[in-house]
Phi, psi and omega in degrees: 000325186309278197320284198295341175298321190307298272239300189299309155342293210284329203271349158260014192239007177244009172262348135339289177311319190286329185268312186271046170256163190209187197287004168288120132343320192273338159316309168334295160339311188264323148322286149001267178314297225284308177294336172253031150270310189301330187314335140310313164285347183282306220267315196277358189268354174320301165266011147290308191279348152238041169272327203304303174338293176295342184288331180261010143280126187316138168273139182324155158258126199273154223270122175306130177284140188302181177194116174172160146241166201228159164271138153286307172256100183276015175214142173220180184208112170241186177276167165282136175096356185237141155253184184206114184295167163246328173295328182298350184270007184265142161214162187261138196305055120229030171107321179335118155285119158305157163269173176283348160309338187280325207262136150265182155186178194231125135278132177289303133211151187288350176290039182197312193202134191249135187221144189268100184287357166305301180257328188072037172263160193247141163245138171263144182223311178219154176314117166156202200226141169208162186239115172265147181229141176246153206187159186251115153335309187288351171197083164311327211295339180229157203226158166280134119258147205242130184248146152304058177268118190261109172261161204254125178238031179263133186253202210222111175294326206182147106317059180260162185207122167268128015276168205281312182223158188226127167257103196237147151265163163325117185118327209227138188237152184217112148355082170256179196219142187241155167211122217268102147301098174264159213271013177259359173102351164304145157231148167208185185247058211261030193230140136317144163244140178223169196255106171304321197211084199275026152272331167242019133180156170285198173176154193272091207293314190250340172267334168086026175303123161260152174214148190261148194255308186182155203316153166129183195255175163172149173218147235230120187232111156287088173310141160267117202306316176270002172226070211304003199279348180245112188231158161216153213249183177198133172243145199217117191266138173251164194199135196288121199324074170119017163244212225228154181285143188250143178291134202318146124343142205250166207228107182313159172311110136145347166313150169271133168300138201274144176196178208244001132244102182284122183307114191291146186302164170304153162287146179292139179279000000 
């Protein structure tokens, strides 16, 4: 405080000096001189008087950081039965991998896919699509999501269809039945039905009634429906009102022999 009262002193005590100088070089002098005594006293109150300044101007309001997270990757794709972390595809909108201490989260469904909210790892628990949504405790209102696709890595032990052979007359229709056998011990009836020969029967593509058109063989192919690469065959002789079964066909080289549990194509490696 000392400093600037000198420093203000001395800088009203050079406006006297200041008036009586005129256009004489020797006018002058006494100005001169007077500044450069004061110049010390000037020079050391100087940065008092502008730290005092900037303390009386207001500090900026520093910029609030945004709060929220994004998917970095918003789809991932595991097996059934694989896990997968999530946090690395997260980041919170200022760049941040949040921790897991920050993140909650929600799945749409565990029936397809499960997650350890602990760790944030996600598990396939069956073949299909779920949405994990990841979101910051400290502000749920916006949430990342990330969707799931859970593949299925259970293959199809057989295809079989019943009864193993069918005899029809002109006219006459009958039922068969498929049993979709996985190598997980599931069976389901998951299949199409189709025809070799709808001119000498037909077939019902989803219950599988066969019905005979006219004399002659044919064979009625049960598809798996989520996978066609698994079939099973049925051979079905038709035959005319009163008369007698004629013997199967014999199956050209290189043909699958027809049987009421049919071997399933190779698996996909």
């Amino acid at each position: 405080m000392r400093h600037r009262f000198l420093a203000l002193l001395t800088g009203l005590a050079l406006i006297p000096t200041l008036n009586a100088c005129s256009d004489n070089p020797r006018d002058w002098v006494p100005l001169i001189t007077a500044i450069g005594r004061a110049a010390p006293v000037i020079a050391s109150a100087a940065p008092k008087v502008v730290d005092a300044v900037q303390k009386l101007q207001p500090s900026p309001t520093p910029t609030p950081k945004p709060i929220g997270v994004r998917a970095a990757a918003r789809e991932v794709t595991i097996k059934r039965g694989e896990f997968k972390d999530l946090v690395p595809f997260l980041r919170t909108l200022d760049g941040e991998v949040p921790t897991l201490d920050e993140l909650d989260w929600e799945v749409s469904n565990p029936a397809v896919a499960t997650l350890n909210r602990k760790d944030g790892r996600v598990k396939g628990a069956s073949a299909g699509e779920s949405v994990v949504y990841a979101y910051l405790r400290k502000d749920p209102t916006l949430k990342a999501a990330i969707t799931v696709n859970v593949l299925d890595t259970v293959l199809v032990r057989e295809v079989s269809v019943t009864p193993a052979t069918l005899t029809l007359t002109i006219g006459e229709s009958r039922k068969a039945k498929a049993a979709v056998r996985m190598m997980s011990g599931e069976v389901n009836g998951n299949v199409t039905w189709s025809s070799s020969d709808s001119t000498i029967a037909t077939v019902n593509p989803t219950n599988g009634e066969v019905t005979a058109l006219a004399e002659g063989w044919v064979t009625i192919v049960a598809t798996y429906a989520a996978d066609t690469r698994y079939k099973g065959l049925l051979d079905v002789q038709v035959i005319a009102a009163g008369g007698g079964a004629s013997p199967a066909p014999t199956p050209a080289p290189g043909e699958a022999p027809s049987s009421a549990e049919a071997t399933p194509a190779p698996s996909a490696p």
